[in-house]
JSON list of C-alpha atoms in Angstrom, two decimals:
[
{"chain": "A", "resi": 1, "resn": "MET", "atom": "CA", "xyz": [129.13, 110.47, 60.78]},
{"chain": "A", "resi": 2, "resn": "THR", "atom": "CA", "xyz": [126.25, 112.33, 59.21]},
{"chain": "A", "resi": 3, "resn": "GLU", "atom": "CA", "xyz": [126.03, 113.40, 55.57]},
{"chain": "A", "resi": 4, "resn": "SER", "atom": "CA", "xyz": [126.48, 117.04, 56.59]},
{"chain": "A", "resi": 5, "resn": "THR", "atom": "CA", "xyz": [129.67, 116.12, 58.48]},
{"chain": "A", "resi": 6, "resn": "ASP", "atom": "CA", "xyz": [131.05, 114.28, 55.46]},
{"chain": "A", "resi": 7, "resn": "GLN", "atom": "CA", "xyz": [130.32, 117.34, 53.33]},
{"chain": "A", "resi": 8, "resn": "LEU", "atom": "CA", "xyz": [132.09, 119.62, 55.81]},
{"chain": "A", "resi": 9, "resn": "ILE", "atom": "CA", "xyz": [135.15, 117.35, 55.88]},
{"chain": "A", "resi": 10, "resn": "ALA", "atom": "CA", "xyz": [135.25, 117.23, 52.07]},
{"chain": "A", "resi": 11, "resn": "SER", "atom": "CA", "xyz": [135.08, 121.03, 51.75]},
{"chain": "A", "resi": 12, "resn": "GLN", "atom": "CA", "xyz": [137.35, 121.83, 54.71]},
{"chain": "A", "resi": 13, "resn": "PRO", "atom": "CA", "xyz": [140.74, 121.76, 52.92]},
{"chain": "A", "resi": 14, "resn": "GLY", "atom": "CA", "xyz": [139.59, 124.60, 50.66]},
{"chain": "A", "resi": 15, "resn": "GLU", "atom": "CA", "xyz": [138.36, 126.71, 53.58]},
{"chain": "A", "resi": 16, "resn": "VAL", "atom": "CA", "xyz": [141.81, 126.93, 55.14]},
{"chain": "A", "resi": 17, "resn": "ASP", "atom": "CA", "xyz": [144.70, 129.26, 54.27]},
{"chain": "A", "resi": 18, "resn": "ARG", "atom": "CA", "xyz": [148.17, 127.76, 54.80]},
{"chain": "A", "resi": 19, "resn": "GLY", "atom": "CA", "xyz": [151.52, 129.50, 54.77]},
{"chain": "A", "resi": 20, "resn": "LEU", "atom": "CA", "xyz": [155.14, 128.54, 55.30]},
{"chain": "A", "resi": 21, "resn": "THR", "atom": "CA", "xyz": [158.37, 130.49, 55.53]},
{"chain": "A", "resi": 22, "resn": "VAL", "atom": "CA", "xyz": [161.76, 128.81, 55.80]},
{"chain": "A", "resi": 23, "resn": "LYS", "atom": "CA", "xyz": [164.93, 130.77, 56.62]},
{"chain": "A", "resi": 24, "resn": "ARG", "atom": "CA", "xyz": [168.39, 129.26, 56.97]},
{"chain": "A", "resi": 25, "resn": "ASP", "atom": "CA", "xyz": [171.31, 130.74, 58.84]},
{"chain": "A", "resi": 26, "resn": "GLY", "atom": "CA", "xyz": [174.25, 128.42, 58.48]},
{"chain": "A", "resi": 27, "resn": "SER", "atom": "CA", "xyz": [173.28, 125.11, 60.04]},
{"chain": "A", "resi": 28, "resn": "THR", "atom": "CA", "xyz": [170.16, 126.57, 61.69]},
{"chain": "A", "resi": 29, "resn": "GLN", "atom": "CA", "xyz": [166.71, 126.64, 60.12]},
{"chain": "A", "resi": 30, "resn": "HIS", "atom": "CA", "xyz": [163.80, 128.80, 61.29]},
{"chain": "A", "resi": 31, "resn": "THR", "atom": "CA", "xyz": [160.32, 127.88, 60.07]},
{"chain": "A", "resi": 32, "resn": "VAL", "atom": "CA", "xyz": [156.95, 129.54, 60.56]},
{"chain": "A", "resi": 33, "resn": "GLN", "atom": "CA", "xyz": [153.85, 127.56, 59.63]},
{"chain": "A", "resi": 34, "resn": "THR", "atom": "CA", "xyz": [150.56, 129.41, 59.48]},
{"chain": "A", "resi": 35, "resn": "ILE", "atom": "CA", "xyz": [147.05, 127.99, 59.29]},
{"chain": "A", "resi": 36, "resn": "SER", "atom": "CA", "xyz": [143.96, 130.20, 59.24]},
{"chain": "A", "resi": 37, "resn": "GLN", "atom": "CA", "xyz": [140.19, 129.88, 58.85]},
{"chain": "A", "resi": 38, "resn": "ALA", "atom": "CA", "xyz": [137.14, 132.10, 59.32]},
{"chain": "A", "resi": 39, "resn": "TYR", "atom": "CA", "xyz": [134.18, 130.82, 61.33]},
{"chain": "A", "resi": 40, "resn": "PRO", "atom": "CA", "xyz": [130.56, 131.97, 61.69]},
{"chain": "A", "resi": 41, "resn": "THR", "atom": "CA", "xyz": [130.87, 133.10, 65.28]},
{"chain": "A", "resi": 42, "resn": "SER", "atom": "CA", "xyz": [132.08, 136.06, 67.35]},
{"chain": "A", "resi": 43, "resn": "VAL", "atom": "CA", "xyz": [135.65, 136.72, 68.40]},
{"chain": "A", "resi": 44, "resn": "GLU", "atom": "CA", "xyz": [134.53, 136.34, 72.03]},
{"chain": "A", "resi": 45, "resn": "ASP", "atom": "CA", "xyz": [132.99, 132.91, 71.42]},
{"chain": "A", "resi": 46, "resn": "LEU", "atom": "CA", "xyz": [136.03, 131.80, 69.44]},
{"chain": "A", "resi": 47, "resn": "TRP", "atom": "CA", "xyz": [138.27, 132.94, 72.30]},
{"chain": "A", "resi": 48, "resn": "GLU", "atom": "CA", "xyz": [136.27, 130.80, 74.75]},
{"chain": "A", "resi": 49, "resn": "ALA", "atom": "CA", "xyz": [136.54, 127.82, 72.40]},
{"chain": "A", "resi": 50, "resn": "CYS", "atom": "CA", "xyz": [140.32, 128.25, 72.32]},
{"chain": "A", "resi": 51, "resn": "THR", "atom": "CA", "xyz": [140.96, 128.92, 76.02]},
{"chain": "A", "resi": 52, "resn": "GLN", "atom": "CA", "xyz": [138.36, 127.15, 78.16]},
{"chain": "A", "resi": 53, "resn": "ALA", "atom": "CA", "xyz": [139.14, 123.57, 79.17]},
{"chain": "A", "resi": 54, "resn": "ASP", "atom": "CA", "xyz": [135.57, 122.32, 78.67]},
{"chain": "A", "resi": 55, "resn": "ARG", "atom": "CA", "xyz": [135.45, 123.76, 75.13]},
{"chain": "A", "resi": 56, "resn": "LEU", "atom": "CA", "xyz": [138.99, 122.66, 74.18]},
{"chain": "A", "resi": 57, "resn": "LYS", "atom": "CA", "xyz": [138.13, 119.08, 75.16]},
{"chain": "A", "resi": 58, "resn": "ARG", "atom": "CA", "xyz": [135.27, 119.07, 72.66]},
{"chain": "A", "resi": 59, "resn": "TRP", "atom": "CA", "xyz": [137.33, 119.86, 69.55]},
{"chain": "A", "resi": 60, "resn": "PHE", "atom": "CA", "xyz": [141.06, 119.74, 70.38]},
{"chain": "A", "resi": 61, "resn": "GLY", "atom": "CA", "xyz": [141.64, 117.42, 73.30]},
{"chain": "A", "resi": 62, "resn": "PRO", "atom": "CA", "xyz": [141.80, 117.39, 77.10]},
{"chain": "A", "resi": 63, "resn": "VAL", "atom": "CA", "xyz": [143.99, 120.26, 78.31]},
{"chain": "A", "resi": 64, "resn": "THR", "atom": "CA", "xyz": [144.84, 120.82, 81.96]},
{"chain": "A", "resi": 65, "resn": "GLY", "atom": "CA", "xyz": [146.92, 123.40, 83.79]},
{"chain": "A", "resi": 66, "resn": "ASP", "atom": "CA", "xyz": [147.02, 127.03, 84.81]},
{"chain": "A", "resi": 67, "resn": "PHE", "atom": "CA", "xyz": [145.54, 129.03, 81.93]},
{"chain": "A", "resi": 68, "resn": "ARG", "atom": "CA", "xyz": [147.09, 132.40, 82.73]},
{"chain": "A", "resi": 69, "resn": "LEU", "atom": "CA", "xyz": [150.24, 134.35, 81.95]},
{"chain": "A", "resi": 70, "resn": "GLY", "atom": "CA", "xyz": [153.20, 132.37, 83.22]},
{"chain": "A", "resi": 71, "resn": "GLY", "atom": "CA", "xyz": [151.10, 129.28, 83.86]},
{"chain": "A", "resi": 72, "resn": "ARG", "atom": "CA", "xyz": [151.81, 125.85, 82.43]},
{"chain": "A", "resi": 73, "resn": "TYR", "atom": "CA", "xyz": [149.46, 123.57, 80.52]},
{"chain": "A", "resi": 74, "resn": "GLN", "atom": "CA", "xyz": [149.43, 119.94, 79.38]},
{"chain": "A", "resi": 75, "resn": "VAL", "atom": "CA", "xyz": [147.63, 118.51, 76.37]},
{"chain": "A", "resi": 76, "resn": "GLU", "atom": "CA", "xyz": [146.75, 114.92, 77.21]},
{"chain": "A", "resi": 77, "resn": "GLY", "atom": "CA", "xyz": [149.05, 112.58, 75.29]},
{"chain": "A", "resi": 78, "resn": "ASN", "atom": "CA", "xyz": [150.68, 115.49, 73.48]},
{"chain": "A", "resi": 79, "resn": "ALA", "atom": "CA", "xyz": [152.61, 118.69, 74.13]},
{"chain": "A", "resi": 80, "resn": "SER", "atom": "CA", "xyz": [152.97, 120.82, 77.23]},
{"chain": "A", "resi": 81, "resn": "GLY", "atom": "CA", "xyz": [154.24, 124.34, 77.69]},
{"chain": "A", "resi": 82, "resn": "GLU", "atom": "CA", "xyz": [154.09, 127.78, 79.28]},
{"chain": "A", "resi": 83, "resn": "VAL", "atom": "CA", "xyz": [151.83, 130.74, 78.56]},
{"chain": "A", "resi": 84, "resn": "LEU", "atom": "CA", "xyz": [154.23, 133.48, 77.38]},
{"chain": "A", "resi": 85, "resn": "ALA", "atom": "CA", "xyz": [151.75, 136.19, 76.36]},
{"chain": "A", "resi": 86, "resn": "CYS", "atom": "CA", "xyz": [148.00, 136.63, 76.57]},
{"chain": "A", "resi": 87, "resn": "GLU", "atom": "CA", "xyz": [145.70, 139.48, 75.55]},
{"chain": "A", "resi": 88, "resn": "PRO", "atom": "CA", "xyz": [142.02, 138.39, 75.63]},
{"chain": "A", "resi": 89, "resn": "PRO", "atom": "CA", "xyz": [140.28, 138.06, 73.28]},
{"chain": "A", "resi": 90, "resn": "ARG", "atom": "CA", "xyz": [142.94, 138.87, 70.66]},
{"chain": "A", "resi": 91, "resn": "PHE", "atom": "CA", "xyz": [145.88, 136.50, 71.01]},
{"chain": "A", "resi": 92, "resn": "TYR", "atom": "CA", "xyz": [148.00, 134.25, 73.16]},
{"chain": "A", "resi": 93, "resn": "THR", "atom": "CA", "xyz": [151.47, 132.74, 72.77]},
{"chain": "A", "resi": 94, "resn": "VAL", "atom": "CA", "xyz": [152.64, 129.50, 74.36]},
{"chain": "A", "resi": 95, "resn": "THR", "atom": "CA", "xyz": [155.68, 127.29, 74.20]},
{"chain": "A", "resi": 96, "resn": "TRP", "atom": "CA", "xyz": [155.00, 123.94, 72.53]},
{"chain": "A", "resi": 97, "resn": "GLU", "atom": "CA", "xyz": [157.19, 121.36, 74.24]},
{"chain": "A", "resi": 98, "resn": "TYR", "atom": "CA", "xyz": [157.16, 117.79, 72.96]},
{"chain": "A", "resi": 99, "resn": "GLY", "atom": "CA", "xyz": [159.84, 115.40, 74.13]},
{"chain": "A", "resi": 100, "resn": "SER", "atom": "CA", "xyz": [163.17, 117.20, 73.89]},
{"chain": "A", "resi": 101, "resn": "ASP", "atom": "CA", "xyz": [161.89, 119.63, 71.26]},
{"chain": "A", "resi": 102, "resn": "SER", "atom": "CA", "xyz": [160.53, 123.11, 72.04]},
{"chain": "A", "resi": 103, "resn": "SER", "atom": "CA", "xyz": [158.82, 125.53, 69.67]},
{"chain": "A", "resi": 104, "resn": "GLN", "atom": "CA", "xyz": [156.34, 128.39, 69.95]},
{"chain": "A", "resi": 105, "resn": "VAL", "atom": "CA", "xyz": [152.66, 128.68, 69.01]},
{"chain": "A", "resi": 106, "resn": "THR", "atom": "CA", "xyz": [150.67, 131.91, 68.71]},
{"chain": "A", "resi": 107, "resn": "VAL", "atom": "CA", "xyz": [146.89, 131.96, 68.24]},
{"chain": "A", "resi": 108, "resn": "ARG", "atom": "CA", "xyz": [145.37, 135.20, 66.91]},
{"chain": "A", "resi": 109, "resn": "LEU", "atom": "CA", "xyz": [141.64, 135.97, 66.65]},
{"chain": "A", "resi": 110, "resn": "THR", "atom": "CA", "xyz": [140.32, 138.80, 64.49]},
{"chain": "A", "resi": 111, "resn": "PRO", "atom": "CA", "xyz": [136.93, 139.95, 63.16]},
{"chain": "A", "resi": 112, "resn": "ASP", "atom": "CA", "xyz": [136.22, 138.67, 59.64]},
{"chain": "A", "resi": 113, "resn": "GLY", "atom": "CA", "xyz": [133.08, 140.03, 58.04]},
{"chain": "A", "resi": 114, "resn": "ASP", "atom": "CA", "xyz": [130.14, 138.73, 60.07]},
{"chain": "A", "resi": 115, "resn": "GLY", "atom": "CA", "xyz": [132.35, 136.13, 61.75]},
{"chain": "A", "resi": 116, "resn": "ALA", "atom": "CA", "xyz": [135.78, 135.67, 63.29]},
{"chain": "A", "resi": 117, "resn": "ARG", "atom": "CA", "xyz": [139.09, 134.39, 61.95]},
{"chain": "A", "resi": 118, "resn": "PHE", "atom": "CA", "xyz": [141.35, 131.94, 63.73]},
{"chain": "A", "resi": 119, "resn": "THR", "atom": "CA", "xyz": [145.04, 132.11, 62.82]},
{"chain": "A", "resi": 120, "resn": "LEU", "atom": "CA", "xyz": [147.70, 129.86, 64.31]},
{"chain": "A", "resi": 121, "resn": "GLU", "atom": "CA", "xyz": [151.43, 130.44, 63.83]},
{"chain": "A", "resi": 122, "resn": "HIS", "atom": "CA", "xyz": [153.86, 127.68, 64.75]},
{"chain": "A", "resi": 123, "resn": "GLU", "atom": "CA", "xyz": [157.50, 128.81, 64.92]},
{"chain": "A", "resi": 124, "resn": "HIS", "atom": "CA", "xyz": [160.37, 126.37, 65.19]},
{"chain": "A", "resi": 125, "resn": "THR", "atom": "CA", "xyz": [164.14, 126.76, 65.17]},
{"chain": "A", "resi": 126, "resn": "GLY", "atom": "CA", "xyz": [166.37, 123.74, 64.73]},
{"chain": "A", "resi": 127, "resn": "ASP", "atom": "CA", "xyz": [168.90, 121.86, 62.65]},
{"chain": "A", "resi": 128, "resn": "ALA", "atom": "CA", "xyz": [168.67, 122.88, 59.00]},
{"chain": "A", "resi": 129, "resn": "ASP", "atom": "CA", "xyz": [169.67, 119.41, 57.87]},
{"chain": "A", "resi": 130, "resn": "SER", "atom": "CA", "xyz": [167.58, 117.36, 60.29]},
{"chain": "A", "resi": 131, "resn": "ASP", "atom": "CA", "xyz": [166.51, 113.94, 59.05]},
{"chain": "A", "resi": 132, "resn": "PHE", "atom": "CA", "xyz": [162.97, 114.58, 60.30]},
{"chain": "A", "resi": 133, "resn": "TRP", "atom": "CA", "xyz": [162.46, 117.72, 58.18]},
{"chain": "A", "resi": 134, "resn": "THR", "atom": "CA", "xyz": [164.03, 116.09, 55.14]},
{"chain": "A", "resi": 135, "resn": "GLN", "atom": "CA", "xyz": [161.79, 113.06, 55.52]},
{"chain": "A", "resi": 136, "resn": "PHE", "atom": "CA", "xyz": [158.44, 114.73, 56.25]},
{"chain": "A", "resi": 137, "resn": "GLY", "atom": "CA", "xyz": [158.74, 118.48, 55.64]},
{"chain": "A", "resi": 138, "resn": "PRO", "atom": "CA", "xyz": [156.05, 120.78, 57.07]},
{"chain": "A", "resi": 139, "resn": "GLY", "atom": "CA", "xyz": [153.30, 118.19, 56.76]},
{"chain": "A", "resi": 140, "resn": "ALA", "atom": "CA", "xyz": [154.39, 116.34, 59.90]},
{"chain": "A", "resi": 141, "resn": "THR", "atom": "CA", "xyz": [153.01, 119.15, 62.06]},
{"chain": "A", "resi": 142, "resn": "GLY", "atom": "CA", "xyz": [150.86, 120.78, 59.38]},
{"chain": "A", "resi": 143, "resn": "VAL", "atom": "CA", "xyz": [148.50, 117.83, 58.94]},
{"chain": "A", "resi": 144, "resn": "GLY", "atom": "CA", "xyz": [148.11, 117.68, 62.71]},
{"chain": "A", "resi": 145, "resn": "TRP", "atom": "CA", "xyz": [147.09, 121.33, 62.82]},
{"chain": "A", "resi": 146, "resn": "ASP", "atom": "CA", "xyz": [144.73, 120.78, 59.89]},
{"chain": "A", "resi": 147, "resn": "LEU", "atom": "CA", "xyz": [143.04, 118.00, 61.86]},
{"chain": "A", "resi": 148, "resn": "ALA", "atom": "CA", "xyz": [142.74, 120.34, 64.86]},
{"chain": "A", "resi": 149, "resn": "VAL", "atom": "CA", "xyz": [141.23, 123.11, 62.74]},
{"chain": "A", "resi": 150, "resn": "LEU", "atom": "CA", "xyz": [138.81, 120.56, 61.27]},
{"chain": "A", "resi": 151, "resn": "GLY", "atom": "CA", "xyz": [137.74, 119.73, 64.82]},
{"chain": "A", "resi": 152, "resn": "LEU", "atom": "CA", "xyz": [137.17, 123.42, 65.51]},
{"chain": "A", "resi": 153, "resn": "ALA", "atom": "CA", "xyz": [135.09, 123.72, 62.34]},
{"chain": "A", "resi": 154, "resn": "MET", "atom": "CA", "xyz": [132.91, 120.77, 63.34]},
{"chain": "A", "resi": 155, "resn": "HIS", "atom": "CA", "xyz": [132.50, 122.21, 66.84]},
{"chain": "A", "resi": 156, "resn": "LEU", "atom": "CA", "xyz": [131.50, 125.69, 65.65]},
{"chain": "A", "resi": 157, "resn": "ILE", "atom": "CA", "xyz": [129.58, 124.83, 62.46]},
{"chain": "A", "resi": 158, "resn": "THR", "atom": "CA", "xyz": [127.84, 121.49, 63.10]},
{"chain": "A", "resi": 159, "resn": "GLY", "atom": "CA", "xyz": [128.02, 121.43, 66.90]},
{"chain": "A", "resi": 160, "resn": "GLU", "atom": "CA", "xyz": [129.73, 118.04, 66.91]},
{"chain": "A", "resi": 161, "resn": "ASP", "atom": "CA", "xyz": [132.49, 117.01, 69.29]},
{"chain": "A", "resi": 162, "resn": "ARG", "atom": "CA", "xyz": [135.78, 115.48, 68.20]},
{"chain": "A", "resi": 163, "resn": "PRO", "atom": "CA", "xyz": [135.55, 111.71, 67.57]},
{"chain": "A", "resi": 164, "resn": "GLU", "atom": "CA", "xyz": [135.77, 109.64, 70.74]},
{"chain": "A", "resi": 165, "resn": "ASP", "atom": "CA", "xyz": [138.13, 107.27, 68.92]},
{"chain": "A", "resi": 166, "resn": "PRO", "atom": "CA", "xyz": [140.46, 109.27, 66.63]},
{"chain": "A", "resi": 167, "resn": "GLU", "atom": "CA", "xyz": [142.00, 106.06, 65.29]},
{"chain": "A", "resi": 168, "resn": "GLU", "atom": "CA", "xyz": [138.63, 104.77, 64.10]},
{"chain": "A", "resi": 169, "resn": "PHE", "atom": "CA", "xyz": [137.84, 108.18, 62.62]},
{"chain": "A", "resi": 170, "resn": "GLY", "atom": "CA", "xyz": [141.13, 108.01, 60.73]},
{"chain": "A", "resi": 171, "resn": "LYS", "atom": "CA", "xyz": [139.98, 104.80, 59.05]},
{"chain": "A", "resi": 172, "resn": "THR", "atom": "CA", "xyz": [136.91, 106.39, 57.47]},
{"chain": "A", "resi": 173, "resn": "ALA", "atom": "CA", "xyz": [136.98, 107.24, 53.78]},
{"chain": "A", "resi": 174, "resn": "ALA", "atom": "CA", "xyz": [136.21, 110.91, 54.49]},
{"chain": "A", "resi": 175, "resn": "ALA", "atom": "CA", "xyz": [139.07, 111.26, 56.98]},
{"chain": "A", "resi": 176, "resn": "GLN", "atom": "CA", "xyz": [141.58, 109.45, 54.78]},
{"chain": "A", "resi": 177, "resn": "GLN", "atom": "CA", "xyz": [140.78, 111.63, 51.78]},
{"chain": "A", "resi": 178, "resn": "PHE", "atom": "CA", "xyz": [141.05, 114.70, 54.00]},
{"chain": "A", "resi": 179, "resn": "ILE", "atom": "CA", "xyz": [144.51, 113.66, 55.18]},
{"chain": "A", "resi": 180, "resn": "ARG", "atom": "CA", "xyz": [145.69, 112.98, 51.63]},
{"chain": "A", "resi": 181, "resn": "THR", "atom": "CA", "xyz": [144.44, 116.36, 50.46]},
{"chain": "A", "resi": 182, "resn": "VAL", "atom": "CA", "xyz": [145.87, 118.51, 53.26]},
{"chain": "A", "resi": 183, "resn": "SER", "atom": "CA", "xyz": [149.20, 116.64, 53.14]},
{"chain": "A", "resi": 184, "resn": "ASP", "atom": "CA", "xyz": [149.43, 117.56, 49.44]},
{"chain": "A", "resi": 185, "resn": "ARG", "atom": "CA", "xyz": [148.56, 121.18, 50.31]},
{"chain": "A", "resi": 186, "resn": "TRP", "atom": "CA", "xyz": [151.46, 121.33, 52.76]},
{"chain": "A", "resi": 187, "resn": "GLY", "atom": "CA", "xyz": [153.69, 119.91, 50.06]},
{"chain": "A", "resi": 188, "resn": "GLU", "atom": "CA", "xyz": [152.58, 122.77, 47.81]},
{"chain": "A", "resi": 189, "resn": "ALA", "atom": "CA", "xyz": [153.31, 125.28, 50.59]},
{"chain": "A", "resi": 190, "resn": "SER", "atom": "CA", "xyz": [156.77, 123.76, 50.94]},
{"chain": "A", "resi": 191, "resn": "VAL", "atom": "CA", "xyz": [157.45, 124.30, 47.23]},
{"chain": "A", "resi": 192, "resn": "LYS", "atom": "CA", "xyz": [156.36, 127.94, 47.52]},
{"chain": "A", "resi": 193, "resn": "ALA", "atom": "CA", "xyz": [158.76, 128.31, 50.45]},
{"chain": "A", "resi": 194, "resn": "GLY", "atom": "CA", "xyz": [161.66, 127.20, 48.26]},
{"chain": "A", "resi": 195, "resn": "THR", "atom": "CA", "xyz": [161.82, 123.41, 48.60]},
{"chain": "A", "resi": 196, "resn": "PRO", "atom": "CA", "xyz": [162.58, 121.64, 45.30]},
{"chain": "A", "resi": 197, "resn": "ASP", "atom": "CA", "xyz": [159.37, 120.17, 43.86]},
{"chain": "A", "resi": 198, "resn": "GLU", "atom": "CA", "xyz": [160.59, 116.56, 43.88]},
{"chain": "A", "resi": 199, "resn": "ALA", "atom": "CA", "xyz": [161.74, 116.72, 47.51]},
{"chain": "A", "resi": 200, "resn": "ALA", "atom": "CA", "xyz": [158.54, 118.41, 48.69]},
{"chain": "A", "resi": 201, "resn": "THR", "atom": "CA", "xyz": [156.34, 115.88, 46.87]},
{"chain": "A", "resi": 202, "resn": "ALA", "atom": "CA", "xyz": [158.27, 112.94, 48.29]},
{"chain": "A", "resi": 203, "resn": "ALA", "atom": "CA", "xyz": [158.04, 114.34, 51.82]},
{"chain": "A", "resi": 204, "resn": "ALA", "atom": "CA", "xyz": [154.28, 114.87, 51.42]},
{"chain": "A", "resi": 205, "resn": "LYS", "atom": "CA", "xyz": [153.83, 111.25, 50.33]},
{"chain": "A", "resi": 206, "resn": "ARG", "atom": "CA", "xyz": [155.77, 110.02, 53.37]},
{"chain": "A", "resi": 207, "resn": "THR", "atom": "CA", "xyz": [153.68, 112.24, 55.62]},
{"chain": "A", "resi": 208, "resn": "THR", "atom": "CA", "xyz": [150.47, 110.87, 54.13]},
{"chain": "A", "resi": 209, "resn": "ALA", "atom": "CA", "xyz": [151.68, 107.29, 54.62]},
{"chain": "A", "resi": 210, "resn": "PHE", "atom": "CA", "xyz": [152.61, 108.05, 58.23]},
{"chain": "A", "resi": 211, "resn": "TYR", "atom": "CA", "xyz": [149.20, 109.49, 59.12]},
{"chain": "A", "resi": 212, "resn": "LEU", "atom": "CA", "xyz": [147.33, 106.70, 57.31]},
{"chain": "A", "resi": 213, "resn": "GLY", "atom": "CA", "xyz": [149.52, 103.93, 58.69]},
{"chain": "A", "resi": 214, "resn": "GLU", "atom": "CA", "xyz": [150.55, 102.82, 55.21]},
{"chain": "A", "resi": 215, "resn": "PRO", "atom": "CA", "xyz": [153.96, 101.67, 53.97]},
{"chain": "A", "resi": 216, "resn": "ALA", "atom": "CA", "xyz": [156.03, 104.63, 52.84]},
{"chain": "A", "resi": 217, "resn": "GLU", "atom": "CA", "xyz": [157.01, 104.76, 49.19]},
{"chain": "A", "resi": 218, "resn": "ASP", "atom": "CA", "xyz": [160.73, 104.64, 48.41]}
]
């Protein structure tokens, strides 16, 4: 990686706005995670980066399928889903199906000064007392979205493509510090959403350990 890339990675956590709402209804929990960043480009260019297969491959990953209303898509080695709503170049909504779990993702693009803002909302409804949420909290998916938004920043700001070997990238000092920082930020968002401080901090530490391949602290 170049020095400019290292600088971008170091500054990236502070360029992103993160939000979390958690609502419980009996044994059901509904969460909405939001991640947002402004980029020095037009809404139209940002739309192309978020919807065209050749652009998505450069910063997010290989995506195949029928990119139209009602069509289905597949992210290589990750989620699949259906396009539920689409209004170019403003927003689209898709299902996010991974294993037996299904949630919903909406991407919104808006003008922001001389640039354009990318906002992603990830909605999930499930068991309020699930072991997974208790163990990892919002960071399990939040850190993944932070890594995706980092890829978009590199693509639009430095012109670089996502690392050919994400595992090797994850071993670099810059990437590891990035993961530690954004995992802590999702822990902070969890506290603001009502999670007790101790539980949110513990979940963030477990999330960090998971992404870095380190032993989890008891």
